[in-house]
mmCIF file of C-alpha atoms and ligand atoms in Angstrom:
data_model
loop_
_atom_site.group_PDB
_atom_site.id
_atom_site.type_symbol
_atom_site.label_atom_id
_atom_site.label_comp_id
_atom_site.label_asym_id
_atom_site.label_seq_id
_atom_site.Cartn_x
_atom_site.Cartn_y
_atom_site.Cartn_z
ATOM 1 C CA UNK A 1 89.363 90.715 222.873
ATOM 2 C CA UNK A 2 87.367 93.600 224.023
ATOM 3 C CA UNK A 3 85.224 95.793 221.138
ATOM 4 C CA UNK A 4 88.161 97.787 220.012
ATOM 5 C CA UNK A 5 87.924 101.768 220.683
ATOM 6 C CA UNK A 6 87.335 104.040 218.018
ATOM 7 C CA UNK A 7 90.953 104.589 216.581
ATOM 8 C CA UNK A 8 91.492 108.018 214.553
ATOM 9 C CA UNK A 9 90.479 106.302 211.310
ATOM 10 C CA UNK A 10 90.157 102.638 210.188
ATOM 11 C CA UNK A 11 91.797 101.048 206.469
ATOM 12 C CA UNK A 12 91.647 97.795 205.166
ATOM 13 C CA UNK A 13 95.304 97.102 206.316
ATOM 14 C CA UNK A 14 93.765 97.034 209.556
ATOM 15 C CA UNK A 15 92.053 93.610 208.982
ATOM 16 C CA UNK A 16 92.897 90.283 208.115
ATOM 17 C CA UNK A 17 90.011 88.905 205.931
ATOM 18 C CA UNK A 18 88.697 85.282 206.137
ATOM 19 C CA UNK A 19 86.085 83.581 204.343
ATOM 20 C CA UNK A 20 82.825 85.193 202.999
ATOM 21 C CA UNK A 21 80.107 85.290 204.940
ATOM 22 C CA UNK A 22 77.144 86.265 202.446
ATOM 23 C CA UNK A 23 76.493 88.893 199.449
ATOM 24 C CA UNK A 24 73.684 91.055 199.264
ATOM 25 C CA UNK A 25 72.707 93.247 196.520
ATOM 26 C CA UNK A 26 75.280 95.820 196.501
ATOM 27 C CA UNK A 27 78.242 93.805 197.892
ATOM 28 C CA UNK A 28 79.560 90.984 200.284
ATOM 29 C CA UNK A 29 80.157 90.259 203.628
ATOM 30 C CA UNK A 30 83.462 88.964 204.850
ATOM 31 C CA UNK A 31 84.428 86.996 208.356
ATOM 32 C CA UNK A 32 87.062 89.863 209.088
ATOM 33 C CA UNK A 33 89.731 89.869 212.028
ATOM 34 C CA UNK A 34 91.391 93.663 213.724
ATOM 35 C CA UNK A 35 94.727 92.631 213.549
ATOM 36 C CA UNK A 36 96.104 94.823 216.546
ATOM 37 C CA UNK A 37 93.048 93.800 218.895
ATOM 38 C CA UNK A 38 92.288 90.108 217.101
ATOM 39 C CA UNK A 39 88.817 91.155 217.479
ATOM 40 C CA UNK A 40 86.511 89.499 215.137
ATOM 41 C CA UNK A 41 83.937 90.894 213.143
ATOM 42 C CA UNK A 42 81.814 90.706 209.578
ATOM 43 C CA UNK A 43 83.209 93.196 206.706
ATOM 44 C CA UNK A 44 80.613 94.234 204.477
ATOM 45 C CA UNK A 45 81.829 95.717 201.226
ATOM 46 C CA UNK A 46 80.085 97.983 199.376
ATOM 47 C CA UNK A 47 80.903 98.914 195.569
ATOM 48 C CA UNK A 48 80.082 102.880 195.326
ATOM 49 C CA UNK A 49 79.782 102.659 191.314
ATOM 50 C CA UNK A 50 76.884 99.659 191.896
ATOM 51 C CA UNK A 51 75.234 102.275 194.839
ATOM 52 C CA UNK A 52 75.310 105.178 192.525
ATOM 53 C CA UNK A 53 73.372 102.704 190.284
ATOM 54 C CA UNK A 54 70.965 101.766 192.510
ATOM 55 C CA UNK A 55 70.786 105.071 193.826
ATOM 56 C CA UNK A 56 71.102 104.143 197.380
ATOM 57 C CA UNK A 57 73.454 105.908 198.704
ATOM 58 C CA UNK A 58 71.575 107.973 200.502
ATOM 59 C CA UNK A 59 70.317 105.137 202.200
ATOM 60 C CA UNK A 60 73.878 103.574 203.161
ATOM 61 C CA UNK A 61 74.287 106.771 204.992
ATOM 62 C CA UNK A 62 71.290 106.640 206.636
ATOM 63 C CA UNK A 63 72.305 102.747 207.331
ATOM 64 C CA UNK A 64 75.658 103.771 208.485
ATOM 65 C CA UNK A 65 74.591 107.051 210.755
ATOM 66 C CA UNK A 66 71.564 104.974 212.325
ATOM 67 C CA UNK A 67 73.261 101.968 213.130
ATOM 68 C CA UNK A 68 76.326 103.675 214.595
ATOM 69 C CA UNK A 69 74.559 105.148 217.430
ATOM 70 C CA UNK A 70 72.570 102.053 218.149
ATOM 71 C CA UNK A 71 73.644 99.287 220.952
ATOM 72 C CA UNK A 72 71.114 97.158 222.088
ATOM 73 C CA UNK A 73 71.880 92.857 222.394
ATOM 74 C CA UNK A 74 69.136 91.526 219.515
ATOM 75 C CA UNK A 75 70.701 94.860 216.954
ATOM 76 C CA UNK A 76 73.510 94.253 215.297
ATOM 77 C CA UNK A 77 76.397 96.341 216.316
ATOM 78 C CA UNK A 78 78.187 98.939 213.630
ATOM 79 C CA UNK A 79 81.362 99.691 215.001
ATOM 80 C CA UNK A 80 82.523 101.732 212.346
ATOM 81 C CA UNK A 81 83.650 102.158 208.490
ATOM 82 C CA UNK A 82 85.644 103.265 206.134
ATOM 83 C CA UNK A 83 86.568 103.862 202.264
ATOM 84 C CA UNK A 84 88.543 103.521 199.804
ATOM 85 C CA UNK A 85 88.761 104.948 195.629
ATOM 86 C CA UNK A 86 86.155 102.142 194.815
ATOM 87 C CA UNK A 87 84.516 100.808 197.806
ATOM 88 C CA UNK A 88 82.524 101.486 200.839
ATOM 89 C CA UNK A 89 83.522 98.936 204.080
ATOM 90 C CA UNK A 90 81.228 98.589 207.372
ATOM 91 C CA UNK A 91 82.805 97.041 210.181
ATOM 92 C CA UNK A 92 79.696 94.815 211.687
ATOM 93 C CA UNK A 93 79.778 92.314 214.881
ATOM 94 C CA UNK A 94 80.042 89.097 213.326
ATOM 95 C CA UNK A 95 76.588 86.995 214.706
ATOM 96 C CA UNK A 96 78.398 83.742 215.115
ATOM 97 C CA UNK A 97 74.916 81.625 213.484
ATOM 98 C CA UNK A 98 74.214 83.230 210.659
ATOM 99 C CA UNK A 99 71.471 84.046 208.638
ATOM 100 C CA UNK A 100 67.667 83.598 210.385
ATOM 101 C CA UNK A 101 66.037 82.801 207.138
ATOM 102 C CA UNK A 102 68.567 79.848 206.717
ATOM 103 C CA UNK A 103 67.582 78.465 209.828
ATOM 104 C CA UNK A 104 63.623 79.145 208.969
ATOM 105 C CA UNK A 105 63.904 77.589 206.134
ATOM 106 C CA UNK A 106 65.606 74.142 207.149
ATOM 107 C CA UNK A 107 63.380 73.823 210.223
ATOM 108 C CA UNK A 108 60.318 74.829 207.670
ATOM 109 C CA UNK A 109 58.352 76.352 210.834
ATOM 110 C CA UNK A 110 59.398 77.207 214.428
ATOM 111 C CA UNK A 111 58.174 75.298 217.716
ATOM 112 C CA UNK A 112 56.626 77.980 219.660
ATOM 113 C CA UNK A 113 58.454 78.177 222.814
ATOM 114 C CA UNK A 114 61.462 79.025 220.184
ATOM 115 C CA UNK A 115 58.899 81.536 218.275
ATOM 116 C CA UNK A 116 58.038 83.265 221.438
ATOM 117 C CA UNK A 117 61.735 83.594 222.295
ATOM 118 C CA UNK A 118 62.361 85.468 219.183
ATOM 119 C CA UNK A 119 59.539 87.739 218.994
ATOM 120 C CA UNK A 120 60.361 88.822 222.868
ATOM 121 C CA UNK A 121 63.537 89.619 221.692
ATOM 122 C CA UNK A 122 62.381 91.207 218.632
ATOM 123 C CA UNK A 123 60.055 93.398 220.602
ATOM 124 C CA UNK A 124 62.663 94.635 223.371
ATOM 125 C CA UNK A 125 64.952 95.790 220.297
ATOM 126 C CA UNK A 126 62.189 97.146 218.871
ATOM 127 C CA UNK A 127 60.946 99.353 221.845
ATOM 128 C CA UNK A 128 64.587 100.367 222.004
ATOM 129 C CA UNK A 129 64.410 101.932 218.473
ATOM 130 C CA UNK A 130 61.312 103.554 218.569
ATOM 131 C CA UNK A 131 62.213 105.164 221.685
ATOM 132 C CA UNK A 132 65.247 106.484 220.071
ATOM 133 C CA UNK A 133 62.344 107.426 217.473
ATOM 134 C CA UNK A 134 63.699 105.361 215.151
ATOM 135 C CA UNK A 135 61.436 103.118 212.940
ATOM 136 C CA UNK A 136 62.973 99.656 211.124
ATOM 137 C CA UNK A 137 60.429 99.530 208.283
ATOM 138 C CA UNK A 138 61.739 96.343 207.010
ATOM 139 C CA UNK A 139 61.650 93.531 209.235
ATOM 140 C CA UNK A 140 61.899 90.204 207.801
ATOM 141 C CA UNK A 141 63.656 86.867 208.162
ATOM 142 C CA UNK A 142 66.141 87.774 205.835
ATOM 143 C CA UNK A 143 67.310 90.844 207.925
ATOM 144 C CA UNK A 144 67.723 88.950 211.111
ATOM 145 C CA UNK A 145 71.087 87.380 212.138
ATOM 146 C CA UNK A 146 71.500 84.577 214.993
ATOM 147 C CA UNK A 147 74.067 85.565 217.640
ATOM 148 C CA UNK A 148 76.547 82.603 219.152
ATOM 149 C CA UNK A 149 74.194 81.877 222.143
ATOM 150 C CA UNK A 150 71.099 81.858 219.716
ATOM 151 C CA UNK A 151 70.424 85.331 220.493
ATOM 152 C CA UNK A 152 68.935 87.022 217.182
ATOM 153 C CA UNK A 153 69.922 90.341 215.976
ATOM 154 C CA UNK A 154 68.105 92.673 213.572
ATOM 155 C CA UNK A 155 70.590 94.287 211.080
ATOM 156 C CA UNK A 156 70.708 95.403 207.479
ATOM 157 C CA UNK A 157 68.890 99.248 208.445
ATOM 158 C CA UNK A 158 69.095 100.345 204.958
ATOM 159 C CA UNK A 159 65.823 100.841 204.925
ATOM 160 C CA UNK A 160 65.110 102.672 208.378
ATOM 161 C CA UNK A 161 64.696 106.010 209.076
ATOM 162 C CA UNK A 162 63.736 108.814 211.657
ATOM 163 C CA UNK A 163 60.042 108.900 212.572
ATOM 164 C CA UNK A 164 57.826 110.993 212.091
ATOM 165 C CA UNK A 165 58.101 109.942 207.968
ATOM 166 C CA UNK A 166 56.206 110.833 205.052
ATOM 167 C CA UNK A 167 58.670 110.288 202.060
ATOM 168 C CA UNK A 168 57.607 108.318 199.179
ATOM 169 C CA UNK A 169 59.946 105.176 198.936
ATOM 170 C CA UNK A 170 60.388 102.971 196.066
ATOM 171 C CA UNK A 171 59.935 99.304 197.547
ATOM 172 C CA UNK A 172 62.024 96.548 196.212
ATOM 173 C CA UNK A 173 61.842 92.785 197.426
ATOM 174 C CA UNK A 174 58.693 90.804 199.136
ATOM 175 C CA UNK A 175 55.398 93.093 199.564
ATOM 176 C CA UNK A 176 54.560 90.073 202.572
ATOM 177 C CA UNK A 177 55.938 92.440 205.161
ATOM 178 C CA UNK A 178 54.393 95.424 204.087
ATOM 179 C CA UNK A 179 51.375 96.822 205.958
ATOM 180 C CA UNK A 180 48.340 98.504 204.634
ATOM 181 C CA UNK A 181 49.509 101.994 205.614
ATOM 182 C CA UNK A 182 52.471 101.615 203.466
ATOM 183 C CA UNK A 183 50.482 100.531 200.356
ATOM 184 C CA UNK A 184 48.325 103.705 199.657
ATOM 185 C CA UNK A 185 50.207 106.264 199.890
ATOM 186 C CA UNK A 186 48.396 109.691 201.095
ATOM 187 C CA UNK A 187 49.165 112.970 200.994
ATOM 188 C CA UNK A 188 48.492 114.038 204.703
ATOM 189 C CA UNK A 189 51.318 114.714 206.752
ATOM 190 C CA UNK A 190 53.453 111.367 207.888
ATOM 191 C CA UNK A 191 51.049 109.332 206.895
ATOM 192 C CA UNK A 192 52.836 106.686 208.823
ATOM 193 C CA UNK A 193 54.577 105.473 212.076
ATOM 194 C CA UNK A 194 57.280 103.752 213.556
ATOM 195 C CA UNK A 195 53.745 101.364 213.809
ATOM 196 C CA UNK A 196 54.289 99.853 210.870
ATOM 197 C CA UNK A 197 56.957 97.556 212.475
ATOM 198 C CA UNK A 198 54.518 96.266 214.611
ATOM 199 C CA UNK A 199 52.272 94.584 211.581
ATOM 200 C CA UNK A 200 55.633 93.928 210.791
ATOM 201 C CA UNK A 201 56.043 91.800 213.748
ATOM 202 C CA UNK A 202 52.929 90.378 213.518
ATOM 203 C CA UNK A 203 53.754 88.756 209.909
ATOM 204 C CA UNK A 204 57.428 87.524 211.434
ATOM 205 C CA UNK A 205 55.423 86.013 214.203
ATOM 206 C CA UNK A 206 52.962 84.035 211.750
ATOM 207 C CA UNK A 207 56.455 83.133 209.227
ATOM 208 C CA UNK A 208 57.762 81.868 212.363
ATOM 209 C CA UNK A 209 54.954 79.609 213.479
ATOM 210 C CA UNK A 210 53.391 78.844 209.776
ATOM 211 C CA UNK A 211 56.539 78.779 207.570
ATOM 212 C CA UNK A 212 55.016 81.193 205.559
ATOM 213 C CA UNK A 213 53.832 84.367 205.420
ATOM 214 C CA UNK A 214 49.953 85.229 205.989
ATOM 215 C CA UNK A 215 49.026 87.577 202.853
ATOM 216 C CA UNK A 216 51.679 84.932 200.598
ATOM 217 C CA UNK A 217 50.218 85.265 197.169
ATOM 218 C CA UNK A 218 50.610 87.121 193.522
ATOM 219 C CA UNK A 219 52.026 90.476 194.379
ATOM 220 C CA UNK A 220 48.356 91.947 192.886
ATOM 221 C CA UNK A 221 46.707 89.660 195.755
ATOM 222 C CA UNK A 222 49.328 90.003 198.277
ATOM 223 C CA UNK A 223 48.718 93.462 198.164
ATOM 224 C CA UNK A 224 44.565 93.120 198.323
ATOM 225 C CA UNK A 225 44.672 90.553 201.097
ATOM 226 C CA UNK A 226 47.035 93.128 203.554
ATOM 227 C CA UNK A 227 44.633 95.896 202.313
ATOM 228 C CA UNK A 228 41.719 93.695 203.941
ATOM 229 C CA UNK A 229 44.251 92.183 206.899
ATOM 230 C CA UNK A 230 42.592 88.730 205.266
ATOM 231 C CA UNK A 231 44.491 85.999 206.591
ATOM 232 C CA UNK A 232 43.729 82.939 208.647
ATOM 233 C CA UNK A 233 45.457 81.091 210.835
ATOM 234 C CA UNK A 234 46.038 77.619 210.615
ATOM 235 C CA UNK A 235 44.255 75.223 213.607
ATOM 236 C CA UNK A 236 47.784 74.121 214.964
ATOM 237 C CA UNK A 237 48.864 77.874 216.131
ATOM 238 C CA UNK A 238 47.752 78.246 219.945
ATOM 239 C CA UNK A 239 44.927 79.577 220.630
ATOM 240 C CA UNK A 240 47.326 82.237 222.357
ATOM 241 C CA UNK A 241 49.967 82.731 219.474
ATOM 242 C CA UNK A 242 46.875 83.153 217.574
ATOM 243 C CA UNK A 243 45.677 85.919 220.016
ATOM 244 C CA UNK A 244 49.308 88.015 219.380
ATOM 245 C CA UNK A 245 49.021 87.735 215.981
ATOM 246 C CA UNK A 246 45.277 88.974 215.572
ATOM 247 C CA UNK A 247 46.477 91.987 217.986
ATOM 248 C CA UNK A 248 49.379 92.628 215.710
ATOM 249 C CA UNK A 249 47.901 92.653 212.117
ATOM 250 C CA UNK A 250 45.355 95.328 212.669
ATOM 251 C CA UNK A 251 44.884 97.512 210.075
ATOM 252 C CA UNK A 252 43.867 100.842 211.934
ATOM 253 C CA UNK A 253 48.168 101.148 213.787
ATOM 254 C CA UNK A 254 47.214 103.255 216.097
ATOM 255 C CA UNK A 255 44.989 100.197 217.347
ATOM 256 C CA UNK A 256 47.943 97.387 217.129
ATOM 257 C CA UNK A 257 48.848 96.264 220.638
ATOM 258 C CA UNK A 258 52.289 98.407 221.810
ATOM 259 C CA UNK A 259 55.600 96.720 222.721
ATOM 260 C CA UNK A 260 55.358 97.101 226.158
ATOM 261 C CA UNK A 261 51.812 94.731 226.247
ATOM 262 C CA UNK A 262 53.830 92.329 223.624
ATOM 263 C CA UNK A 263 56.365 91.570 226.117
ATOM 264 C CA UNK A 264 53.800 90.863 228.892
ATOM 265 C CA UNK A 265 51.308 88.437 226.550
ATOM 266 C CA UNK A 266 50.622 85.301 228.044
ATOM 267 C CA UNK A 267 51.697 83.630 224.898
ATOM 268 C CA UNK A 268 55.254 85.274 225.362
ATOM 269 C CA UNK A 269 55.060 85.153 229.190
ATOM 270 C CA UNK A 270 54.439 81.682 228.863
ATOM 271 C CA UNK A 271 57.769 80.812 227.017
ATOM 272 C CA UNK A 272 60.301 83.317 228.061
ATOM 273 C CA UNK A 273 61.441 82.296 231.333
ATOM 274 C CA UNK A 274 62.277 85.302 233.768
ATOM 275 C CA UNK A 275 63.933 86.070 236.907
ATOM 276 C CA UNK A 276 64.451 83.857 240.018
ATOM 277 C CA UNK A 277 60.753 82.010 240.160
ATOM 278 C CA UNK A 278 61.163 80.804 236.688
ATOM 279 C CA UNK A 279 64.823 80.212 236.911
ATOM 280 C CA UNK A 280 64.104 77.666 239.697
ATOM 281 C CA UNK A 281 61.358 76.415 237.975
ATOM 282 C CA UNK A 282 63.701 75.722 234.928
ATOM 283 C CA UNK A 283 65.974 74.093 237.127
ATOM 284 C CA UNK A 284 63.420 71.987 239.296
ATOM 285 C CA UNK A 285 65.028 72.640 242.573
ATOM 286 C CA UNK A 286 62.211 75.706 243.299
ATOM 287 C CA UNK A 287 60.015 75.668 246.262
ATOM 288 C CA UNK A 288 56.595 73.361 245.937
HETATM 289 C C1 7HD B 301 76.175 92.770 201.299
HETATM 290 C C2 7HD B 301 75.295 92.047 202.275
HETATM 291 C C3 7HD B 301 75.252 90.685 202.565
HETATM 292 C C4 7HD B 301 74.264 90.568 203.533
HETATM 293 C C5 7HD B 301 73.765 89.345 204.187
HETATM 294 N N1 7HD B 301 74.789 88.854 205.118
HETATM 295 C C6 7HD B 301 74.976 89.214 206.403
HETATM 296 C C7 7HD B 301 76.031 88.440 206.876
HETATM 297 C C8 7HD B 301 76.567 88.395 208.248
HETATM 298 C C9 7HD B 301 76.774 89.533 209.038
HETATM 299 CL CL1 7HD B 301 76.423 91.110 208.425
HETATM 300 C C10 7HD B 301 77.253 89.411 210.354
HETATM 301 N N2 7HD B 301 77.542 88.202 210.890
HETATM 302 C C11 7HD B 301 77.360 87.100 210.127
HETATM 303 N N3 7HD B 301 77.585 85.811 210.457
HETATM 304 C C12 7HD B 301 77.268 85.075 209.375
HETATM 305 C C13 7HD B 301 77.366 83.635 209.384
HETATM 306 C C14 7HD B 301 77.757 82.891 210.494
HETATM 307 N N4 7HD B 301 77.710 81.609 210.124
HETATM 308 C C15 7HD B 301 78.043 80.455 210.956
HETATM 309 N N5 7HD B 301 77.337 81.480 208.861
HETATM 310 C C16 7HD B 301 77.112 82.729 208.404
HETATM 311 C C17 7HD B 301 76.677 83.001 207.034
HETATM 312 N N6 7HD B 301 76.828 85.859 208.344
HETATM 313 C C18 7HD B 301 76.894 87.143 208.811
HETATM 314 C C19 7HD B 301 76.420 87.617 205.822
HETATM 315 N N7 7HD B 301 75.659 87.936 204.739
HETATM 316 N N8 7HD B 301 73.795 91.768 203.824
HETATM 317 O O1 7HD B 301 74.397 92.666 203.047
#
């Protein structure tokens, strides 16, 4: 079944629900089929009493008018939603492996031709949404999905929002991801940039390799340690991985390497196989 056009307004009748899929802090996700189309995708349900609570509303909307206009293979897809009296649904493509962090967590630490994989992918979605201006602000294991063919997908966008931005947010969750722009907050104009995904990146790239984060600590010396970008990496990270991440996790952002020299670092080059040359190569049957 094809991704089912927008009809004049979806209900709940419209879907045949299956098994949950996960629950987050303001509701659950549900394996969900479009009865008409037998298109399958992931429900999430959102109770509006618990988001007037937590006083995020405003950032479901934000979620929901984001990730609507957004279609790029490593984002997760929001085809549309709908309510009800009590509840808020999101119809989401349903990533057919589940959660990253799952997968992070059994394997402890990535090999690094997998790593590299990832963080290519993780930089072409990335490049996609800042050039649609539009910065992700909280990128972390736990808000990356793994498509059918191992593909991953960055979802969950509660937290992103139109750059330039100078609003003061109340964090919740891990300070790992956090860079050191985001932990002063200052009073001159946007004091930050859709830049701040890229020390994000950097810390997924060091998860990925290490198992953990680099500034893991007590939140008082997390916070210190990404103040200072103190971190080290351990000897068994390529001398090239290592290269990435030192280029990442600079504290000045307007000095952190940009997507476009991410995707062509020989760490990356070296494990995402491209075009015809490498294809053969992959294969064996290229030219000597
Ligand atoms: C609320 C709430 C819960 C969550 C976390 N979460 C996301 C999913 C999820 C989504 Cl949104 C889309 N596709 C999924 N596929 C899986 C899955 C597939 N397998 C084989 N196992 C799982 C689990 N989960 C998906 C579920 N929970 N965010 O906000």
């Amino acid at each position: 079944p094809t991704v089912p056009l927008k009809p004049k307004a979806w209900h709940l009748g419209m879907f045949e629900i299956g098994k949950p899929l996960g629950k987050g802090k303001f509701g659950r996700v549900y394996l969900a089929r479009e009865r008409s189309s037998g298109f399958v995708c992931a429900l999430k349900v959102l109770h509006k009493i618990e988001l007037q609570q937590g006083k995020v509303e405003k950032q479901v909307r934000r979620e929901i008018e984001i990730q609507s206009n957004l279609a790029h293979p490593n984002i997760l897809r929001l085809f549309g939603h709908f309510h009800d009296s009590k509840r808020i649904f999101l119809i989401l493509e349903f990533a057919g492996k589940g959660e990253l962090y799952k997968h992070l967590r059994k394997a402890q630490k990535f090999p690094e031709w997998q790593a590299a994989q990832y963080v290519a992918q993780m930089a072409s979605a990335l490049k996609y949404l800042h050039k649609k201006h539009v910065m992700h602000r909280d990128i972390k294991p736990e808000n990356i999905l793994v498509g059918l063919h191992g593909e991953i997908k960055i979802s969950d966008f509660g937290w992103s929002v139109h750059a330039p931005n100078n609003r003061r947010n109340t964090m919740c969750g891990t300070l790992d991801y956090l860079p050191p722009e985001m932990l002063k907050p200052s009073k001159d104009e946007n004091w930050y940039s859709e830049k701040v995904d890229l020390w994000s990146l950097g810390v997924l790239t060091y998860e990925f390799l290490c198992g953990e984060a680099p500034f893991e600590d007590t939140p008082v010396m997390t916070q210190r340690r990404i103040a200072r970008g103190e971190m080290t990496v351990p000897p068994f990270v390529s001398a090239d991985a290592k290269d990435l991440i030192k280029r990442l996790l600079v504290l000045d952002p307007e000095k952190r390497i940009p997507l476009e020299e991410v995707e062509k670092h020989p760490w990356i080059l070296k494990h995402c196989v491209k075009g015809e040359r490498a294809f053969q190569r992959a294969s064996g049957d290229g030219k000597k």
